[in-house]
PDB file of C-alpha atoms in Angstrom:
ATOM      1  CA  UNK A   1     151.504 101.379 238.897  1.00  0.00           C
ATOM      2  CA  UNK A   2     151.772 104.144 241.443  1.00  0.00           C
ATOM      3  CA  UNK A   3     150.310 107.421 241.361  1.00  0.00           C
ATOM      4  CA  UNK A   4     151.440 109.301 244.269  1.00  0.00           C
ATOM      5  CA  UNK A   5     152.639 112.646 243.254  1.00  0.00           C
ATOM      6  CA  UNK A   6     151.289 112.403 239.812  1.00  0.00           C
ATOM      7  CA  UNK A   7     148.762 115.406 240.319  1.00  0.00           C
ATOM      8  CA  UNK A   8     151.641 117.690 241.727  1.00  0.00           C
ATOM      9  CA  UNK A   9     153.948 116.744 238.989  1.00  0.00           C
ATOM     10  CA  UNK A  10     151.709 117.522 236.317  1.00  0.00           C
ATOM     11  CA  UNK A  11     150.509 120.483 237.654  1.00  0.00           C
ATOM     12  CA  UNK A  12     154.126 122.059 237.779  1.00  0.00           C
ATOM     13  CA  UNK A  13     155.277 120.850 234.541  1.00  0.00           C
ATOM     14  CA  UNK A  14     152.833 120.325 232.379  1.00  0.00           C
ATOM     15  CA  UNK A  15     153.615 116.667 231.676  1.00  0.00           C
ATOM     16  CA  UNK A  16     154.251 113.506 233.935  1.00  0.00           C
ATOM     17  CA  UNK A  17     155.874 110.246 232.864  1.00  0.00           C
ATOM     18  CA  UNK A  18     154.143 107.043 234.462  1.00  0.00           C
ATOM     19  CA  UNK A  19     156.336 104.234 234.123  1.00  0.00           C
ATOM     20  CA  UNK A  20     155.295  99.989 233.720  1.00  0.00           C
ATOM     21  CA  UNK A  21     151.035 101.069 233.096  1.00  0.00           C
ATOM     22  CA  UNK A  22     151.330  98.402 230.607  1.00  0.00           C
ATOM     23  CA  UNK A  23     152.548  94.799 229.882  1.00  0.00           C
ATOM     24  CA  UNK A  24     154.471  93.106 226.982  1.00  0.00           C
ATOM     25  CA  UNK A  25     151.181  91.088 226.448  1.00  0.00           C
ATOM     26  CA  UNK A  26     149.768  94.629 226.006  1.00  0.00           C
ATOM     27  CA  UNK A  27     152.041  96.572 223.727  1.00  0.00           C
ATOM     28  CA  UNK A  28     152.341  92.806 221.226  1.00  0.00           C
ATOM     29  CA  UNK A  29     148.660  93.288 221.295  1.00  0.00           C
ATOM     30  CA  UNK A  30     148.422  96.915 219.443  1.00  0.00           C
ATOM     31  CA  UNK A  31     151.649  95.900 217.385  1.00  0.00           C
ATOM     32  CA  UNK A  32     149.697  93.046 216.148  1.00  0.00           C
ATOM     33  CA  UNK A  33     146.229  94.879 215.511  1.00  0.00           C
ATOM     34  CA  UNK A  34     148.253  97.632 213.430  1.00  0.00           C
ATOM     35  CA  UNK A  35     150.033  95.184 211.808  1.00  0.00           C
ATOM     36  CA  UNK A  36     146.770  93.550 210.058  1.00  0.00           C
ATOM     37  CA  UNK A  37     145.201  96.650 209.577  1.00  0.00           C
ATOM     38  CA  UNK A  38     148.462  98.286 207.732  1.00  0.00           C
ATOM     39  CA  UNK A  39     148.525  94.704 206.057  1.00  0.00           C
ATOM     40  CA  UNK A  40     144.637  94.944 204.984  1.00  0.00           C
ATOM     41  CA  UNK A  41     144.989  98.497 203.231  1.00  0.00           C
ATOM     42  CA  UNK A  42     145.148  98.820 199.995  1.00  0.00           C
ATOM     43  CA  UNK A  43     147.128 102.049 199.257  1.00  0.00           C
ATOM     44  CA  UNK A  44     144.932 102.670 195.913  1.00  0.00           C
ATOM     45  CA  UNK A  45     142.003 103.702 197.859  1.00  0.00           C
ATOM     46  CA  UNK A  46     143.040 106.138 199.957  1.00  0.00           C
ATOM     47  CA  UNK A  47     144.494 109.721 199.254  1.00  0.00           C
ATOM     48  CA  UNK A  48     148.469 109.468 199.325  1.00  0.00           C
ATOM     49  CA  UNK A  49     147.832 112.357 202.311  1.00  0.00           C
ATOM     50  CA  UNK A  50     151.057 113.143 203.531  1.00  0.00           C
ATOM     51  CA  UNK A  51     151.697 114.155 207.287  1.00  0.00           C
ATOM     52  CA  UNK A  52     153.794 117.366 208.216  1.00  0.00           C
ATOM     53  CA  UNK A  53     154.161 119.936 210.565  1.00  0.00           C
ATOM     54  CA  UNK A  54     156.208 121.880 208.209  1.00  0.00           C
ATOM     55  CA  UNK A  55     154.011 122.522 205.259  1.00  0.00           C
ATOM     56  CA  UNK A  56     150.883 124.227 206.611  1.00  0.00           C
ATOM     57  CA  UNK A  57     149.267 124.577 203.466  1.00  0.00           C
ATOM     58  CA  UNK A  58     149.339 121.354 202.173  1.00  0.00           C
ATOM     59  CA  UNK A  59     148.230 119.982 205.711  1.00  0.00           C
ATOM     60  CA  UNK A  60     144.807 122.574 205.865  1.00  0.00           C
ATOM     61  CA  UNK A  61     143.858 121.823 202.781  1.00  0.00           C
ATOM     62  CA  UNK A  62     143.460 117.806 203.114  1.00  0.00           C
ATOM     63  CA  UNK A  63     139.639 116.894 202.988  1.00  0.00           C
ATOM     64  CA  UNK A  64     140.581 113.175 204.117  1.00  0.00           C
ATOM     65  CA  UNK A  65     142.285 114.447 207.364  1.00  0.00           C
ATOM     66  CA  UNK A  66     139.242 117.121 207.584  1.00  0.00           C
ATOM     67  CA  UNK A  67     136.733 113.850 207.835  1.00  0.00           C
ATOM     68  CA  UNK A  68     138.318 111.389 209.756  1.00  0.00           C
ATOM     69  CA  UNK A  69     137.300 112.080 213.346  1.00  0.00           C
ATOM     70  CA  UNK A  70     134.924 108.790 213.098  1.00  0.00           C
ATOM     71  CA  UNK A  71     137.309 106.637 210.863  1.00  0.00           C
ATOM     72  CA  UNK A  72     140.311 105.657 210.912  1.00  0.00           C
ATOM     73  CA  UNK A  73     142.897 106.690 207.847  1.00  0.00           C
ATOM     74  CA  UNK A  74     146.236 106.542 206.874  1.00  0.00           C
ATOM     75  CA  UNK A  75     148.923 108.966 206.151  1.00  0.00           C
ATOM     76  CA  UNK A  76     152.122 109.105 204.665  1.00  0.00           C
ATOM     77  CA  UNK A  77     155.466 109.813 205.939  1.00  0.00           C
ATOM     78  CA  UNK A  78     157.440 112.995 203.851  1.00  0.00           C
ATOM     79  CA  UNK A  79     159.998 111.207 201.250  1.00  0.00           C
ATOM     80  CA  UNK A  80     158.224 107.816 201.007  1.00  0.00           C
ATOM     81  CA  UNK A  81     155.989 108.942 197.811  1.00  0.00           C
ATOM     82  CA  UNK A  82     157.435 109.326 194.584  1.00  0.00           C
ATOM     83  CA  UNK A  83     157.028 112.188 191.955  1.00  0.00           C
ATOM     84  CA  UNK A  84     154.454 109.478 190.087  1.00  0.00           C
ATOM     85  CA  UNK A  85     152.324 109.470 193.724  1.00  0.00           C
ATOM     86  CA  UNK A  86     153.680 105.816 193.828  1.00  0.00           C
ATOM     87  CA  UNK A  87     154.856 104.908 197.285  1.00  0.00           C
ATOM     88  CA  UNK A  88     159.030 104.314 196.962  1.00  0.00           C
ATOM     89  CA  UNK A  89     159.263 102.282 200.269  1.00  0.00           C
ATOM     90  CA  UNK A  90     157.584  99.355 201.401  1.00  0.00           C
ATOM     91  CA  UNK A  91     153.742 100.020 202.854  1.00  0.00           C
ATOM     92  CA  UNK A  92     154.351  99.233 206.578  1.00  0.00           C
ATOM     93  CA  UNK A  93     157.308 101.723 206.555  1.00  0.00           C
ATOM     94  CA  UNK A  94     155.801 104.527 204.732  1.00  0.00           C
ATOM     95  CA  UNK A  95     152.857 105.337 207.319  1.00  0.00           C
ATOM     96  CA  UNK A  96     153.711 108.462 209.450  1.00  0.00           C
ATOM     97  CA  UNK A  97     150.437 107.318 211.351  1.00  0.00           C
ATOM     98  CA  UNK A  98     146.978 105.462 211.297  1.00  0.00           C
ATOM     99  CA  UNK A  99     144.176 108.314 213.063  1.00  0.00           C
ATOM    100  CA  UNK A 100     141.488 109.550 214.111  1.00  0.00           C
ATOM    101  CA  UNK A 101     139.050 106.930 215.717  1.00  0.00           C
ATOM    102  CA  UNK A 102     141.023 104.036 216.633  1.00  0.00           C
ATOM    103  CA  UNK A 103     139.564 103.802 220.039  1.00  0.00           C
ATOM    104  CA  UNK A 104     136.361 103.203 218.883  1.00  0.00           C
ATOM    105  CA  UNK A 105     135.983 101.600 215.687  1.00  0.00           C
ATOM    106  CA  UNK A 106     138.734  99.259 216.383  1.00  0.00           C
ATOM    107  CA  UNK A 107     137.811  96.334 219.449  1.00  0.00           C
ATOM    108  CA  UNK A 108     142.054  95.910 220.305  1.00  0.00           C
ATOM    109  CA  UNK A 109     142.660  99.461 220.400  1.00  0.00           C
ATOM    110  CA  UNK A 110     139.359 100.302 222.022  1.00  0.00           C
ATOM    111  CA  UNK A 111     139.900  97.646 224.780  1.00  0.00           C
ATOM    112  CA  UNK A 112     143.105  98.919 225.332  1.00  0.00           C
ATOM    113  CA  UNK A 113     141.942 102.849 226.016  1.00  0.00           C
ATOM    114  CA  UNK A 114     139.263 101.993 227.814  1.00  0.00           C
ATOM    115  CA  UNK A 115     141.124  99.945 230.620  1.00  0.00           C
ATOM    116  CA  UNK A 116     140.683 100.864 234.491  1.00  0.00           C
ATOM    117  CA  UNK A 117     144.698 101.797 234.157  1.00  0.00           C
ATOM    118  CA  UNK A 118     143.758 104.797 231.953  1.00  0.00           C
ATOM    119  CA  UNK A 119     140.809 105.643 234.040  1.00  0.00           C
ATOM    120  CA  UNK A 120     142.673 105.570 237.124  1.00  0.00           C
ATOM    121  CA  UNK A 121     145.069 107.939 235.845  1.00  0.00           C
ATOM    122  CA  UNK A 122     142.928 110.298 234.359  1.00  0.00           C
ATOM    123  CA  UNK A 123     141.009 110.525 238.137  1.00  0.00           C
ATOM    124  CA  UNK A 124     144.477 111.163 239.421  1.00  0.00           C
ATOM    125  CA  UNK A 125     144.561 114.781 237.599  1.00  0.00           C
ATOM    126  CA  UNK A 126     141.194 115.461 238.144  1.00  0.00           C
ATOM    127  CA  UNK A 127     138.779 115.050 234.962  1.00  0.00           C
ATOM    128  CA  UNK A 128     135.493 115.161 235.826  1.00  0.00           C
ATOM    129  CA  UNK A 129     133.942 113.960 232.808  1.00  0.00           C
ATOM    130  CA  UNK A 130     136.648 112.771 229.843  1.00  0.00           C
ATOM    131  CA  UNK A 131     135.744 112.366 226.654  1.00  0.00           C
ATOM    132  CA  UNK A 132     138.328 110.407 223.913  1.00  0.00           C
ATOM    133  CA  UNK A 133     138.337 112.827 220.633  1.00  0.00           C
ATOM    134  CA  UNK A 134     141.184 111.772 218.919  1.00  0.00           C
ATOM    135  CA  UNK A 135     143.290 108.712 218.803  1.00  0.00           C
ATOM    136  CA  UNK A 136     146.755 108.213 216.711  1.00  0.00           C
ATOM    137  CA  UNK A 137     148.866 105.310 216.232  1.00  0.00           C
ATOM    138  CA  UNK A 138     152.265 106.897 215.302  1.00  0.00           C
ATOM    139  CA  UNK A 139     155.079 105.234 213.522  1.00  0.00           C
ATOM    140  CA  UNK A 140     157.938 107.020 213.651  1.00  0.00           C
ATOM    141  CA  UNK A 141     159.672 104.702 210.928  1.00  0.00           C
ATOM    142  CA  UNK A 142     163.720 104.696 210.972  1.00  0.00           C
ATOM    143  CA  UNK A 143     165.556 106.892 209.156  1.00  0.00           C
ATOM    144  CA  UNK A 144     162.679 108.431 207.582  1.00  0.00           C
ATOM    145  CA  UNK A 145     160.439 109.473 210.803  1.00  0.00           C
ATOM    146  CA  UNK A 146     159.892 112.977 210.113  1.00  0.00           C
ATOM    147  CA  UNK A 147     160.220 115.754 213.055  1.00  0.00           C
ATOM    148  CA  UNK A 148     156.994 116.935 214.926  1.00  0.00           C
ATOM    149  CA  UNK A 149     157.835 120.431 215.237  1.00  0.00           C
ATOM    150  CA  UNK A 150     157.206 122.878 218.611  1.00  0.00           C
ATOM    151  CA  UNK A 151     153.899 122.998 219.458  1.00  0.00           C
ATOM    152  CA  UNK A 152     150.985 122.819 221.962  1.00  0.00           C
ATOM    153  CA  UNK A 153     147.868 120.444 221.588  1.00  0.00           C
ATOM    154  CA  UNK A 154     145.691 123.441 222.203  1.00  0.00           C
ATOM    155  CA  UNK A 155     146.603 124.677 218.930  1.00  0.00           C
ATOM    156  CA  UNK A 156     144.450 122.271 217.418  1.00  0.00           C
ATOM    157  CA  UNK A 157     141.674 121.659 219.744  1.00  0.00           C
ATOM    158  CA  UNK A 158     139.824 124.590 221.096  1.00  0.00           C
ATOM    159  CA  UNK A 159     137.992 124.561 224.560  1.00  0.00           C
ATOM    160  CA  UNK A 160     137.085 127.072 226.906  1.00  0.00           C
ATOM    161  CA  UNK A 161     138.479 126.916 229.616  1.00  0.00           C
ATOM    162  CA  UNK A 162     141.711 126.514 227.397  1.00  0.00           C
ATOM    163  CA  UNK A 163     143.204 124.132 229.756  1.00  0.00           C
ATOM    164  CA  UNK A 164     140.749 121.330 229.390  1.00  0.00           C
ATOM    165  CA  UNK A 165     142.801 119.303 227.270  1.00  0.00           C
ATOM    166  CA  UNK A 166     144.974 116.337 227.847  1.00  0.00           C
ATOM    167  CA  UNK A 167     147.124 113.950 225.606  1.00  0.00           C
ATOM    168  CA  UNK A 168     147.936 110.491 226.513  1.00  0.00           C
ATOM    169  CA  UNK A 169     150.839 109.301 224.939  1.00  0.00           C
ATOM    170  CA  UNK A 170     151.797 105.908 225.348  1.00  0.00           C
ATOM    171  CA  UNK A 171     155.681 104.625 224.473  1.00  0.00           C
ATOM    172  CA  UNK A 172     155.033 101.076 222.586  1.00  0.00           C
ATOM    173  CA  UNK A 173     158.306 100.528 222.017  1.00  0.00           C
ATOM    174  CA  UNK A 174     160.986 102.525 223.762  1.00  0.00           C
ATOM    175  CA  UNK A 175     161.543 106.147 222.997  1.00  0.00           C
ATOM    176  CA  UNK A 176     165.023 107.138 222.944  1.00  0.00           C
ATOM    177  CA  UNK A 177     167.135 110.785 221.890  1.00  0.00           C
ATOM    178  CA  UNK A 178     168.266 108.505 218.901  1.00  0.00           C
ATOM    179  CA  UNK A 179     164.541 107.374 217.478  1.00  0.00           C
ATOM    180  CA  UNK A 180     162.675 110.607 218.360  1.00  0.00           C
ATOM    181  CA  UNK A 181     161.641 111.069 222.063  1.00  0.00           C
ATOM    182  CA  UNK A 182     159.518 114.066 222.975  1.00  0.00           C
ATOM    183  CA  UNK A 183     160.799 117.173 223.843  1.00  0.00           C
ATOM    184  CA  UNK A 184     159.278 119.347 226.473  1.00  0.00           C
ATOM    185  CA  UNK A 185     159.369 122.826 228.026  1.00  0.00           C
ATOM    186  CA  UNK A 186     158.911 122.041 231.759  1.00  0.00           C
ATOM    187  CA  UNK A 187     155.910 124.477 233.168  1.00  0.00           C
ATOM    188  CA  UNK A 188     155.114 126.682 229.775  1.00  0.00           C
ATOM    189  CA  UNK A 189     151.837 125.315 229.793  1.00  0.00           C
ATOM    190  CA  UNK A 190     150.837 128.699 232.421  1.00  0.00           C
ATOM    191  CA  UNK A 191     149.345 130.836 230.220  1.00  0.00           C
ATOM    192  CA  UNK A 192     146.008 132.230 230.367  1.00  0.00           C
ATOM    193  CA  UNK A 193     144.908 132.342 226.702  1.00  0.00           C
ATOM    194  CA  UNK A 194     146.233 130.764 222.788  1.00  0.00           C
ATOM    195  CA  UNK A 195     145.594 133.084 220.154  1.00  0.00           C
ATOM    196  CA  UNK A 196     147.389 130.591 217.765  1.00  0.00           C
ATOM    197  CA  UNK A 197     144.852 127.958 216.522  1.00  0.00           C
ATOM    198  CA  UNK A 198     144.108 125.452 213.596  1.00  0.00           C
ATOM    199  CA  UNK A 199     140.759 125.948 212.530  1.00  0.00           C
ATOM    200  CA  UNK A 200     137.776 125.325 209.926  1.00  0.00           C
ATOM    201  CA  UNK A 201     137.596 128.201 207.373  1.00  0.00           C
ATOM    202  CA  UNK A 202     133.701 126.859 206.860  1.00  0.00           C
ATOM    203  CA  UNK A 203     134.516 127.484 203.356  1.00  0.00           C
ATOM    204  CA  UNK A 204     131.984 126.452 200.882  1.00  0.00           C
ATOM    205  CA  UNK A 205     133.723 127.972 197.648  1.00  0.00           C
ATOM    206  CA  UNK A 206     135.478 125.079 195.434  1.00  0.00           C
ATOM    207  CA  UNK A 207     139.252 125.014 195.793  1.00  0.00           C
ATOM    208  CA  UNK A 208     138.926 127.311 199.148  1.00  0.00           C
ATOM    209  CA  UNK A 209     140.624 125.772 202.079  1.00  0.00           C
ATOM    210  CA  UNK A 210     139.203 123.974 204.529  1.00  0.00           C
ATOM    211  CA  UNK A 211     141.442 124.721 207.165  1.00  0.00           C
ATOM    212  CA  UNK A 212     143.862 127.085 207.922  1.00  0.00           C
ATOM    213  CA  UNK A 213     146.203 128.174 210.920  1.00  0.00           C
ATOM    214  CA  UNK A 214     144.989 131.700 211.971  1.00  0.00           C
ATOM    215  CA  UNK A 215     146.690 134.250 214.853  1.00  0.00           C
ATOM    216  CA  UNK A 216     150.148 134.593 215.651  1.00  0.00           C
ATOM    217  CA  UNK A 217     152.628 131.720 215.264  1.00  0.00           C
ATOM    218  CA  UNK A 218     154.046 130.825 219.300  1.00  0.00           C
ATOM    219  CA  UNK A 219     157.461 131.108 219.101  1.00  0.00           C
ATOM    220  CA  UNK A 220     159.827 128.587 221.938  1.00  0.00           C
ATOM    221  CA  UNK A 221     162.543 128.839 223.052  1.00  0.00           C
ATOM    222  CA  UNK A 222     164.955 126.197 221.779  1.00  0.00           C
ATOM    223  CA  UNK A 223     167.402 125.732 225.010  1.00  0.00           C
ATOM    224  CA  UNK A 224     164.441 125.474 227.107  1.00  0.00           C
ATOM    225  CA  UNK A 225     163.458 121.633 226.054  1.00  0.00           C
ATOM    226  CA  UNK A 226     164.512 118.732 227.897  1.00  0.00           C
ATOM    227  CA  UNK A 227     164.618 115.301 226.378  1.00  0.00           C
ATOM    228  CA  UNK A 228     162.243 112.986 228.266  1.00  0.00           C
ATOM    229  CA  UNK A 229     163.117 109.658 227.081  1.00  0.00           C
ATOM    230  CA  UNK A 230     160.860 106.656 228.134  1.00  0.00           C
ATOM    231  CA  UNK A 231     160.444 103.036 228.163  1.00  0.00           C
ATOM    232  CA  UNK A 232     158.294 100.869 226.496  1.00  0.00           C
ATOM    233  CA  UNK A 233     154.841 100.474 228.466  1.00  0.00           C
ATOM    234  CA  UNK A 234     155.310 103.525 230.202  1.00  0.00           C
ATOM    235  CA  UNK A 235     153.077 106.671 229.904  1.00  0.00           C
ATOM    236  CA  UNK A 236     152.580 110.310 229.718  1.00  0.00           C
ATOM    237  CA  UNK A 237     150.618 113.050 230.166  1.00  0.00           C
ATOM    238  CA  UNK A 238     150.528 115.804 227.833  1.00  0.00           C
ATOM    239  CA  UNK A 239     149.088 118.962 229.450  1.00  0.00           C
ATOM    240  CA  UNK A 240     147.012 120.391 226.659  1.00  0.00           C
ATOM    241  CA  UNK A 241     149.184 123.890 226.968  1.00  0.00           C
ATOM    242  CA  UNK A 242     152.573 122.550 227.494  1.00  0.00           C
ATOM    243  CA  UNK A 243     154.852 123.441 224.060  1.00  0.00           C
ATOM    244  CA  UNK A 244     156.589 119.971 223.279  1.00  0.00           C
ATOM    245  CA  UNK A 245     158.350 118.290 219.968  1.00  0.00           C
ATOM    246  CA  UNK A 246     160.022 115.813 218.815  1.00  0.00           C
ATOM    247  CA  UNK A 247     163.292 115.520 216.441  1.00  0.00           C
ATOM    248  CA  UNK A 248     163.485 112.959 213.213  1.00  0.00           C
ATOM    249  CA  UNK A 249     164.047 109.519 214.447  1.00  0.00           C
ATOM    250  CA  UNK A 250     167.664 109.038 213.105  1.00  0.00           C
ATOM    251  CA  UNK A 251     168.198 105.164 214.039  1.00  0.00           C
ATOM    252  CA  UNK A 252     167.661 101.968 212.644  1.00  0.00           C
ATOM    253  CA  UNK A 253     164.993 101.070 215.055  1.00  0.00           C
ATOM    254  CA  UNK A 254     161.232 102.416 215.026  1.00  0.00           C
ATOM    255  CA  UNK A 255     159.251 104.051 217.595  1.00  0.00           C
ATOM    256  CA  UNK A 256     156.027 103.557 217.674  1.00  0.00           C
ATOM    257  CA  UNK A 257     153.727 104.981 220.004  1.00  0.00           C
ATOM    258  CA  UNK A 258     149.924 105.071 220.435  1.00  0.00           C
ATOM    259  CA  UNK A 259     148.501 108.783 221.600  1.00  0.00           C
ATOM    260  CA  UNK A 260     144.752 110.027 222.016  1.00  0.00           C
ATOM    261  CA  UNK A 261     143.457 112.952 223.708  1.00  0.00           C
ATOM    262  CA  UNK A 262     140.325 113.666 226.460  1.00  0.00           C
ATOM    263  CA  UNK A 263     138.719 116.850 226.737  1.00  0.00           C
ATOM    264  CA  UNK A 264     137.196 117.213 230.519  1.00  0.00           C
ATOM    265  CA  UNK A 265     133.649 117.993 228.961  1.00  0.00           C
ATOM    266  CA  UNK A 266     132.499 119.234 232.803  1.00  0.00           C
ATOM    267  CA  UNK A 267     131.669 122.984 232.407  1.00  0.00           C
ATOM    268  CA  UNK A 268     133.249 122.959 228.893  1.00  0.00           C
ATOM    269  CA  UNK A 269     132.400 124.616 225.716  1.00  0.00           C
ATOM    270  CA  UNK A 270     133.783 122.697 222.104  1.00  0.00           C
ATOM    271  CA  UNK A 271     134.730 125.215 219.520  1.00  0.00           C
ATOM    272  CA  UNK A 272     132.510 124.714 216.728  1.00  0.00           C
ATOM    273  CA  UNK A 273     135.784 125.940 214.247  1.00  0.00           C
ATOM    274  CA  UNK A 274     138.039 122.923 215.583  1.00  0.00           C
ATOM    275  CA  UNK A 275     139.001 120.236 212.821  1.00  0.00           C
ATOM    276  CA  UNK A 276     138.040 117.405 214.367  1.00  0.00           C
ATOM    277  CA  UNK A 277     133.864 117.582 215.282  1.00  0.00           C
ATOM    278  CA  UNK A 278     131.720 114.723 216.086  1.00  0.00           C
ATOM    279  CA  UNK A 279     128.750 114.119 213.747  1.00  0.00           C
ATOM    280  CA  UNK A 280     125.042 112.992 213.722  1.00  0.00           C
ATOM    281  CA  UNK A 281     126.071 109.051 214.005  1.00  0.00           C
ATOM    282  CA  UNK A 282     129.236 109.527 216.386  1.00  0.00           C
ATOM    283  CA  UNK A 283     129.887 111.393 219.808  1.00  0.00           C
ATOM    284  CA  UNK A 284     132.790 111.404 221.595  1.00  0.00           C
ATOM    285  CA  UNK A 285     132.855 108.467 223.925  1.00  0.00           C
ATOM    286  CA  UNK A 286     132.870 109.190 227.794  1.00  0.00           C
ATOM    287  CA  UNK A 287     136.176 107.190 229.217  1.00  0.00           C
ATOM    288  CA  UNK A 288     134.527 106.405 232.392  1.00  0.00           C
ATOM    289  CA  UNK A 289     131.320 105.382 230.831  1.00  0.00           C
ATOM    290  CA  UNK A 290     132.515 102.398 228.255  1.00  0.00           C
TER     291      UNK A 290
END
């Protein structure tokens, strides 16, 4: 793994791809683990919450999203539940993706995002003191892998500075044009404030929502993305600014790919309206520390 002109790269884009961090041995690993925990859920007790950047609404007013920064839960792709709320594919390729503590509450996945490869990286761009927040285990199931529409992390977690947010997205198998690479716009992650955010309405009022999207919606431009295709056991860095997407995965084959994001917690101030807010029983855990 090399990591000379990382820093530079990221700084001017917004986003760097690190090829080979991780080995076959690796990637069968997580497969594995997310195939027995996708094999050990039983559908009928969990909300059939359904995933999508498309219907705001529906997505701010899910409770089980709203609670799930210290467990991990399951939802749905669009199109694989029925009218009844029955599921009209097979379990293992209905899941749009398995969130929001992974890293923790899970010993494979928690191994694997605590590794010195990750923390060497994240030293390479500078985090003083990264905290995991979120981690997602995304399926991206053929022919029915919805599109993750234009958007930037940011959006959805809050910090001040603004730019103290970082995904780490992580191809387990390979991400092609044809099974739904990302998409990003090289350097649109200089801008020196977000007004557009996803936030906690603190609502106490039954059938209020929960969460809603509030400012003005950022509009991209569309000829400005560039496909950034990558291989399996390759990485990359998601500056939390930079406007990215990615289309429907079309093909026969899936693409699954495991993401969390750090939050440099040096200097930093956690909006108290984000979603996603650790609780009395669970902080975010310190990458270098565990």
């Amino acid at each position: 793994m090399y990591l000379s002109g990382v820093k530079e790269k990221f700084d001017r884009d917004g986003f760097v791809v690190i090829d080979n961090v991780f080995t076959e041995d690796d990637l069968d690993g997580l497969k594995k683990r997310m195939s027995e925990i996708v094999s050990e859920m039983n559908p009928d007790e969990h909300p059939k919450s359904v995933f999508s950047t498309y219907d705001e609404d529906k997505h701010a007013a899910d409770t089980y999203f709203l609670e799930s920064a210290d467990k991990i839960r399951f939802f749905y792709e669009e199109g694989s539940i029925g009218e009844d709320g029955n599921l009209i594919v097979p379990k293992d390729r209905a899941l749009n993706k398995v969130g929001h503590a992974l890293h923790w509450l899970d010993t494979t996945f928690k191994n694997f995002t605590f590794q010195k490869n990750v923390k060497d990286i994240i030293r390479t761009v500078g985090y003083v003191s990264p905290e995991v927040v979120q981690s997602m285990y995304i399926f991206k199931q053929p022919k029915i892998g919805g599109a993750v529409t234009d958007h930037i992390d940011g959006t959805f977690l809050q910090v001040d500075p603004i730019d103290h947010v970082l995904g780490v997205w992580i191809a387990v198998d390979d991400a092609t044009q044809d099974n739904g690479c990302l998409w990003f716009i090289p350097g649109s992650h200089k801008m020196n404030s977000v007004d557009y955010r996803f936030v906690r309405t603190h609502a106490t009022e039954p059938n209020k929502p929960l969460l809603t999207f509030r400012g003005e919606k950022l509009v991209f431009d569309q000829d400005k993305f560039v496909a950034v295709p990558i291989k399996r056991g390759s990485l990359v860095l998601i500056h939390g600014l930079v406007a990215h997407k990615s289309e429907p995965n079309t093909s026969e084959k899936s693409r699954h790919a495991y993401t969390f994001h750090i939050v440099d917690s040096h200097n930093t101030v956690w909006c108290k309206d984000n979603w996603l807010q650790s609780t009395e029983t669970y902080k975010f855990p310190n990458l270098y520390d565990n």
